[in-house]
Amino acid sequence: MSSNKIRKSGGAEPDEFEASVAQELLNLEMTSDLKASLRDLYITAAKEVDCSGGRKAIILYVPFKLLKSFNKIHQRIVRELEKKYSGRQVLIIAQRTILGKSYTRSQNTKGLRPRSRTLTAVQDAILDDIVYPTEIVGKRTRCKVDGKRILKVYLDSKDQPNVETRTATFAEVYNKLTNKQVSFHFA
């Protein structure tokens, strides 16, 4: 029954962890007032990421087309799933496609690769998804003398009390997904 809450590409079978997350989403749909909102929503993958300090984060990958629907009920889903998986923070990220520089279209269609499918556009969008309820007000890239680059991200200060405890997890997850160093500040 929980198989309708997770649909993997190519019809692959979900692993044990993904099946448990799908089951929790199904339980949420059955028991809470989110029934109408969750009916047509599903995830494509779920991953558990180790963060520093013995913490863990759960990343839910959702289809890009369903991201807006998930964002409408984002805070309630995250709150409920964090209750179920105590001690873990839940992040919802859209499944996006990166097309390489050598991308060529079929004979029927002409044109360049879409800007939304470039590596930097996808990585920026992942950053937006990670910090979702908060808005990013500014970004700066700091290049150190030894060649390291650190992306400084300035978040909206009105959400500081809610997000301040989660910024370390945001940075760890972004580093795991994109291999880029990031630090969060409040403007």
PDB file of C-alpha atoms in Angstrom:
ATOM      1  CA  MET A   1       0.000   0.000   0.000  1.00  0.00           C
ATOM      2  CA  SER A   2       2.871   2.383   0.756  1.00  0.00           C
ATOM      3  CA  SER A   3       4.229   1.732  -2.743  1.00  0.00           C
ATOM      4  CA  ASN A   4       2.000   4.488  -4.133  1.00  0.00           C
ATOM      5  CA  LYS A   5       3.862   7.036  -1.948  1.00  0.00           C
ATOM      6  CA  ILE A   6       7.245   6.278  -3.542  1.00  0.00           C
ATOM      7  CA  ARG A   7       7.828   5.949  -7.269  1.00  0.00           C
ATOM      8  CA  LYS A   8      11.401   5.305  -8.300  1.00  0.00           C
ATOM      9  CA  SER A   9      12.594   5.932 -11.848  1.00  0.00           C
ATOM     10  CA  GLY A  10      12.762   2.852 -14.029  1.00  0.00           C
ATOM     11  CA  GLY A  11      10.394   0.969 -11.728  1.00  0.00           C
ATOM     12  CA  ALA A  12      13.191   0.057  -9.304  1.00  0.00           C
ATOM     13  CA  GLU A  13      12.266  -1.325  -5.902  1.00  0.00           C
ATOM     14  CA  PRO A  14      12.658   1.037  -2.924  1.00  0.00           C
ATOM     15  CA  ASP A  15      15.089   0.006  -0.202  1.00  0.00           C
ATOM     16  CA  GLU A  16      14.066  -0.601   3.408  1.00  0.00           C
ATOM     17  CA  PHE A  17      14.567   3.002   4.583  1.00  0.00           C
ATOM     18  CA  GLU A  18      12.671   4.480   1.628  1.00  0.00           C
ATOM     19  CA  ALA A  19       9.804   2.054   2.230  1.00  0.00           C
ATOM     20  CA  SER A  20       9.605   3.111   5.895  1.00  0.00           C
ATOM     21  CA  VAL A  21       9.479   6.809   4.931  1.00  0.00           C
ATOM     22  CA  ALA A  22       6.779   6.054   2.335  1.00  0.00           C
ATOM     23  CA  GLN A  23       4.804   4.174   4.995  1.00  0.00           C
ATOM     24  CA  GLU A  24       5.041   7.166   7.359  1.00  0.00           C
ATOM     25  CA  LEU A  25       3.760   9.466   4.596  1.00  0.00           C
ATOM     26  CA  LEU A  26       0.867   7.077   4.040  1.00  0.00           C
ATOM     27  CA  ASN A  27       0.128   7.018   7.789  1.00  0.00           C
ATOM     28  CA  LEU A  28       0.163  10.827   7.797  1.00  0.00           C
ATOM     29  CA  GLU A  29      -2.305  10.870   4.924  1.00  0.00           C
ATOM     30  CA  MET A  30      -4.644   8.434   6.695  1.00  0.00           C
ATOM     31  CA  THR A  31      -4.574   9.935  10.191  1.00  0.00           C
ATOM     32  CA  SER A  32      -4.083  13.698   9.909  1.00  0.00           C
ATOM     33  CA  ASP A  33      -6.019  16.547   8.376  1.00  0.00           C
ATOM     34  CA  LEU A  34      -3.514  16.554   5.497  1.00  0.00           C
ATOM     35  CA  LYS A  35      -5.484  13.838   3.680  1.00  0.00           C
ATOM     36  CA  ALA A  36      -6.613  16.005   0.771  1.00  0.00           C
ATOM     37  CA  SER A  37      -3.209  17.673   0.420  1.00  0.00           C
ATOM     38  CA  LEU A  38      -1.188  14.432   0.504  1.00  0.00           C
ATOM     39  CA  ARG A  39      -3.445  12.315  -1.721  1.00  0.00           C
ATOM     40  CA  ASP A  40      -1.666  12.969  -5.029  1.00  0.00           C
ATOM     41  CA  LEU A  41       1.827  13.536  -3.625  1.00  0.00           C
ATOM     42  CA  TYR A  42       4.668  11.013  -3.667  1.00  0.00           C
ATOM     43  CA  ILE A  43       8.457  10.922  -3.318  1.00  0.00           C
ATOM     44  CA  THR A  44      11.064   9.543  -5.722  1.00  0.00           C
ATOM     45  CA  ALA A  45      13.755   8.723  -3.151  1.00  0.00           C
ATOM     46  CA  ALA A  46      14.741   9.130   0.489  1.00  0.00           C
ATOM     47  CA  LYS A  47      18.270   9.282   1.822  1.00  0.00           C
ATOM     48  CA  GLU A  48      19.743   9.446   5.297  1.00  0.00           C
ATOM     49  CA  VAL A  49      22.829  11.658   5.631  1.00  0.00           C
ATOM     50  CA  ASP A  50      25.238  11.676   8.576  1.00  0.00           C
ATOM     51  CA  CYS A  51      26.006  15.138   9.899  1.00  0.00           C
ATOM     52  CA  SER A  52      28.668  16.223  12.347  1.00  0.00           C
ATOM     53  CA  GLY A  53      28.028  15.758  16.043  1.00  0.00           C
ATOM     54  CA  GLY A  54      26.290  12.402  15.579  1.00  0.00           C
ATOM     55  CA  ARG A  55      23.204  14.011  14.043  1.00  0.00           C
ATOM     56  CA  LYS A  56      21.414  12.674  11.002  1.00  0.00           C
ATOM     57  CA  ALA A  57      19.293  14.297   8.333  1.00  0.00           C
ATOM     58  CA  ILE A  58      16.658  12.754   6.092  1.00  0.00           C
ATOM     59  CA  ILE A  59      16.451  14.038   2.524  1.00  0.00           C
ATOM     60  CA  LEU A  60      13.195  13.455   0.669  1.00  0.00           C
ATOM     61  CA  TYR A  61      13.476  13.768  -3.100  1.00  0.00           C
ATOM     62  CA  VAL A  62      10.230  14.803  -4.758  1.00  0.00           C
ATOM     63  CA  PRO A  63       9.410  15.261  -8.467  1.00  0.00           C
ATOM     64  CA  PHE A  64      10.025  18.820  -9.590  1.00  0.00           C
ATOM     65  CA  LYS A  65       6.404  19.192 -10.727  1.00  0.00           C
ATOM     66  CA  LEU A  66       5.144  18.361  -7.223  1.00  0.00           C
ATOM     67  CA  LEU A  67       7.537  20.670  -5.348  1.00  0.00           C
ATOM     68  CA  LYS A  68       5.029  23.557  -5.147  1.00  0.00           C
ATOM     69  CA  SER A  69       2.397  21.231  -3.676  1.00  0.00           C
ATOM     70  CA  PHE A  70       4.886  19.916  -1.125  1.00  0.00           C
ATOM     71  CA  ASN A  71       5.928  23.474  -0.221  1.00  0.00           C
ATOM     72  CA  LYS A  72       2.317  24.408   0.614  1.00  0.00           C
ATOM     73  CA  ILE A  73       2.316  21.824   3.428  1.00  0.00           C
ATOM     74  CA  HIS A  74       6.098  21.763   3.960  1.00  0.00           C
ATOM     75  CA  GLN A  75       6.197  22.825   7.603  1.00  0.00           C
ATOM     76  CA  ARG A  76       3.480  20.416   8.703  1.00  0.00           C
ATOM     77  CA  ILE A  77       5.033  17.421   6.891  1.00  0.00           C
ATOM     78  CA  VAL A  78       8.490  18.213   8.259  1.00  0.00           C
ATOM     79  CA  ARG A  79       7.157  18.644  11.800  1.00  0.00           C
ATOM     80  CA  GLU A  80       5.275  15.326  11.699  1.00  0.00           C
ATOM     81  CA  LEU A  81       8.167  13.376  10.149  1.00  0.00           C
ATOM     82  CA  GLU A  82      10.640  14.843  12.657  1.00  0.00           C
ATOM     83  CA  LYS A  83       8.359  13.604  15.447  1.00  0.00           C
ATOM     84  CA  LYS A  84       8.371  10.100  13.941  1.00  0.00           C
ATOM     85  CA  TYR A  85      12.130  10.063  13.319  1.00  0.00           C
ATOM     86  CA  SER A  86      13.257  11.747  16.522  1.00  0.00           C
ATOM     87  CA  GLY A  87      16.658  13.416  16.443  1.00  0.00           C
ATOM     88  CA  ARG A  88      16.710  13.705  12.649  1.00  0.00           C
ATOM     89  CA  GLN A  89      15.995  16.768  10.566  1.00  0.00           C
ATOM     90  CA  VAL A  90      13.897  16.362   7.425  1.00  0.00           C
ATOM     91  CA  LEU A  91      14.620  18.263   4.205  1.00  0.00           C
ATOM     92  CA  ILE A  92      12.547  18.202   1.012  1.00  0.00           C
ATOM     93  CA  ILE A  93      14.439  18.661  -2.249  1.00  0.00           C
ATOM     94  CA  ALA A  94      13.188  18.507  -5.849  1.00  0.00           C
ATOM     95  CA  GLN A  95      14.623  15.893  -8.194  1.00  0.00           C
ATOM     96  CA  ARG A  96      16.328  17.933 -10.916  1.00  0.00           C
ATOM     97  CA  THR A  97      18.221  17.037 -14.084  1.00  0.00           C
ATOM     98  CA  ILE A  98      21.676  18.352 -14.941  1.00  0.00           C
ATOM     99  CA  LEU A  99      22.534  18.354 -18.627  1.00  0.00           C
ATOM    100  CA  GLY A 100      26.203  18.466 -19.627  1.00  0.00           C
ATOM    101  CA  LYS A 101      27.831  21.063 -21.843  1.00  0.00           C
ATOM    102  CA  SER A 102      27.824  18.642 -24.763  1.00  0.00           C
ATOM    103  CA  TYR A 103      24.039  18.235 -24.640  1.00  0.00           C
ATOM    104  CA  THR A 104      22.482  17.917 -28.090  1.00  0.00           C
ATOM    105  CA  ARG A 105      18.772  17.854 -28.758  1.00  0.00           C
ATOM    106  CA  SER A 106      16.984  15.461 -31.069  1.00  0.00           C
ATOM    107  CA  GLN A 107      16.497  16.324 -34.718  1.00  0.00           C
ATOM    108  CA  ASN A 108      12.916  17.506 -34.116  1.00  0.00           C
ATOM    109  CA  THR A 109      13.756  20.279 -31.649  1.00  0.00           C
ATOM    110  CA  LYS A 110      16.378  22.952 -31.935  1.00  0.00           C
ATOM    111  CA  GLY A 111      18.044  25.175 -29.384  1.00  0.00           C
ATOM    112  CA  LEU A 112      20.506  25.326 -26.532  1.00  0.00           C
ATOM    113  CA  ARG A 113      20.212  23.481 -23.249  1.00  0.00           C
ATOM    114  CA  PRO A 114      17.851  25.246 -20.856  1.00  0.00           C
ATOM    115  CA  ARG A 115      19.508  27.443 -18.233  1.00  0.00           C
ATOM    116  CA  SER A 116      17.551  25.624 -15.523  1.00  0.00           C
ATOM    117  CA  ARG A 117      19.420  22.402 -16.373  1.00  0.00           C
ATOM    118  CA  THR A 118      22.965  23.748 -15.945  1.00  0.00           C
ATOM    119  CA  LEU A 119      25.093  22.633 -12.996  1.00  0.00           C
ATOM    120  CA  THR A 120      25.129  26.024 -11.273  1.00  0.00           C
ATOM    121  CA  ALA A 121      21.381  26.567 -11.719  1.00  0.00           C
ATOM    122  CA  VAL A 122      20.618  23.149 -10.219  1.00  0.00           C
ATOM    123  CA  GLN A 123      23.000  23.736  -7.299  1.00  0.00           C
ATOM    124  CA  ASP A 124      21.414  27.151  -6.596  1.00  0.00           C
ATOM    125  CA  ALA A 125      17.973  25.560  -6.702  1.00  0.00           C
ATOM    126  CA  ILE A 126      19.103  22.817  -4.276  1.00  0.00           C
ATOM    127  CA  LEU A 127      20.255  25.546  -1.886  1.00  0.00           C
ATOM    128  CA  ASP A 128      16.838  27.229  -2.148  1.00  0.00           C
ATOM    129  CA  ASP A 129      15.115  23.902  -1.444  1.00  0.00           C
ATOM    130  CA  ILE A 130      17.285  23.154   1.587  1.00  0.00           C
ATOM    131  CA  VAL A 131      16.517  26.446   3.349  1.00  0.00           C
ATOM    132  CA  TYR A 132      12.921  26.537   2.041  1.00  0.00           C
ATOM    133  CA  PRO A 133      10.720  28.247   4.584  1.00  0.00           C
ATOM    134  CA  THR A 134      13.384  30.955   4.792  1.00  0.00           C
ATOM    135  CA  GLU A 135      14.357  33.174   1.893  1.00  0.00           C
ATOM    136  CA  ILE A 136      17.910  33.800   0.760  1.00  0.00           C
ATOM    137  CA  VAL A 137      18.579  37.543   0.755  1.00  0.00           C
ATOM    138  CA  GLY A 138      22.154  37.503  -0.485  1.00  0.00           C
ATOM    139  CA  LYS A 139      25.113  35.373  -1.517  1.00  0.00           C
ATOM    140  CA  ARG A 140      28.823  36.079  -1.538  1.00  0.00           C
ATOM    141  CA  THR A 141      31.643  33.835  -2.688  1.00  0.00           C
ATOM    142  CA  ARG A 142      34.753  34.179  -0.550  1.00  0.00           C
ATOM    143  CA  CYS A 143      37.975  33.020  -2.156  1.00  0.00           C
ATOM    144  CA  LYS A 144      40.666  32.336   0.422  1.00  0.00           C
ATOM    145  CA  VAL A 145      44.388  32.635  -0.153  1.00  0.00           C
ATOM    146  CA  ASP A 146      44.863  28.865  -0.233  1.00  0.00           C
ATOM    147  CA  GLY A 147      42.343  28.570  -3.090  1.00  0.00           C
ATOM    148  CA  LYS A 148      39.323  27.413  -1.098  1.00  0.00           C
ATOM    149  CA  ARG A 149      35.978  28.929  -1.997  1.00  0.00           C
ATOM    150  CA  ILE A 150      33.310  29.432   0.622  1.00  0.00           C
ATOM    151  CA  LEU A 151      29.808  30.481  -0.305  1.00  0.00           C
ATOM    152  CA  LYS A 152      28.361  32.857   2.286  1.00  0.00           C
ATOM    153  CA  VAL A 153      24.579  32.722   2.250  1.00  0.00           C
ATOM    154  CA  TYR A 154      22.584  35.423   3.992  1.00  0.00           C
ATOM    155  CA  LEU A 155      19.156  34.310   5.181  1.00  0.00           C
ATOM    156  CA  ASP A 156      16.184  36.473   6.102  1.00  0.00           C
ATOM    157  CA  SER A 157      16.576  37.585   9.741  1.00  0.00           C
ATOM    158  CA  LYS A 158      12.850  37.321  10.515  1.00  0.00           C
ATOM    159  CA  ASP A 159      13.194  33.505  10.471  1.00  0.00           C
ATOM    160  CA  GLN A 160      16.340  33.456  12.622  1.00  0.00           C
ATOM    161  CA  PRO A 161      14.753  31.930  15.775  1.00  0.00           C
ATOM    162  CA  ASN A 162      13.249  29.033  13.759  1.00  0.00           C
ATOM    163  CA  VAL A 163      16.205  28.284  11.488  1.00  0.00           C
ATOM    164  CA  GLU A 164      19.278  29.096  13.573  1.00  0.00           C
ATOM    165  CA  THR A 165      19.531  25.598  15.065  1.00  0.00           C
ATOM    166  CA  ARG A 166      19.286  23.989  11.624  1.00  0.00           C
ATOM    167  CA  THR A 167      21.967  25.944   9.732  1.00  0.00           C
ATOM    168  CA  ALA A 168      24.738  23.454  10.573  1.00  0.00           C
ATOM    169  CA  THR A 169      22.643  20.650   9.101  1.00  0.00           C
ATOM    170  CA  PHE A 170      21.868  22.760   6.019  1.00  0.00           C
ATOM    171  CA  ALA A 171      25.599  23.320   5.437  1.00  0.00           C
ATOM    172  CA  GLU A 172      26.464  19.624   5.916  1.00  0.00           C
ATOM    173  CA  VAL A 173      23.739  18.416   3.558  1.00  0.00           C
ATOM    174  CA  TYR A 174      24.606  20.986   0.878  1.00  0.00           C
ATOM    175  CA  ASN A 175      28.256  19.954   1.133  1.00  0.00           C
ATOM    176  CA  LYS A 176      27.330  16.269   0.748  1.00  0.00           C
ATOM    177  CA  LEU A 177      25.111  16.942  -2.281  1.00  0.00           C
ATOM    178  CA  THR A 178      27.226  19.473  -4.186  1.00  0.00           C
ATOM    179  CA  ASN A 179      30.694  19.213  -2.641  1.00  0.00           C
ATOM    180  CA  LYS A 180      30.722  22.979  -1.971  1.00  0.00           C
ATOM    181  CA  GLN A 181      31.506  24.720   1.315  1.00  0.00           C
ATOM    182  CA  VAL A 182      28.754  27.017   2.525  1.00  0.00           C
ATOM    183  CA  SER A 183      28.221  29.134   5.642  1.00  0.00           C
ATOM    184  CA  PHE A 184      24.921  30.674   6.699  1.00  0.00           C
ATOM    185  CA  HIS A 185      24.474  34.132   8.183  1.00  0.00           C
ATOM    186  CA  PHE A 186      21.459  36.290   8.963  1.00  0.00           C
ATOM    187  CA  ALA A 187      21.073  39.695   7.333  1.00  0.00           C
TER     188      ALA A 187
END
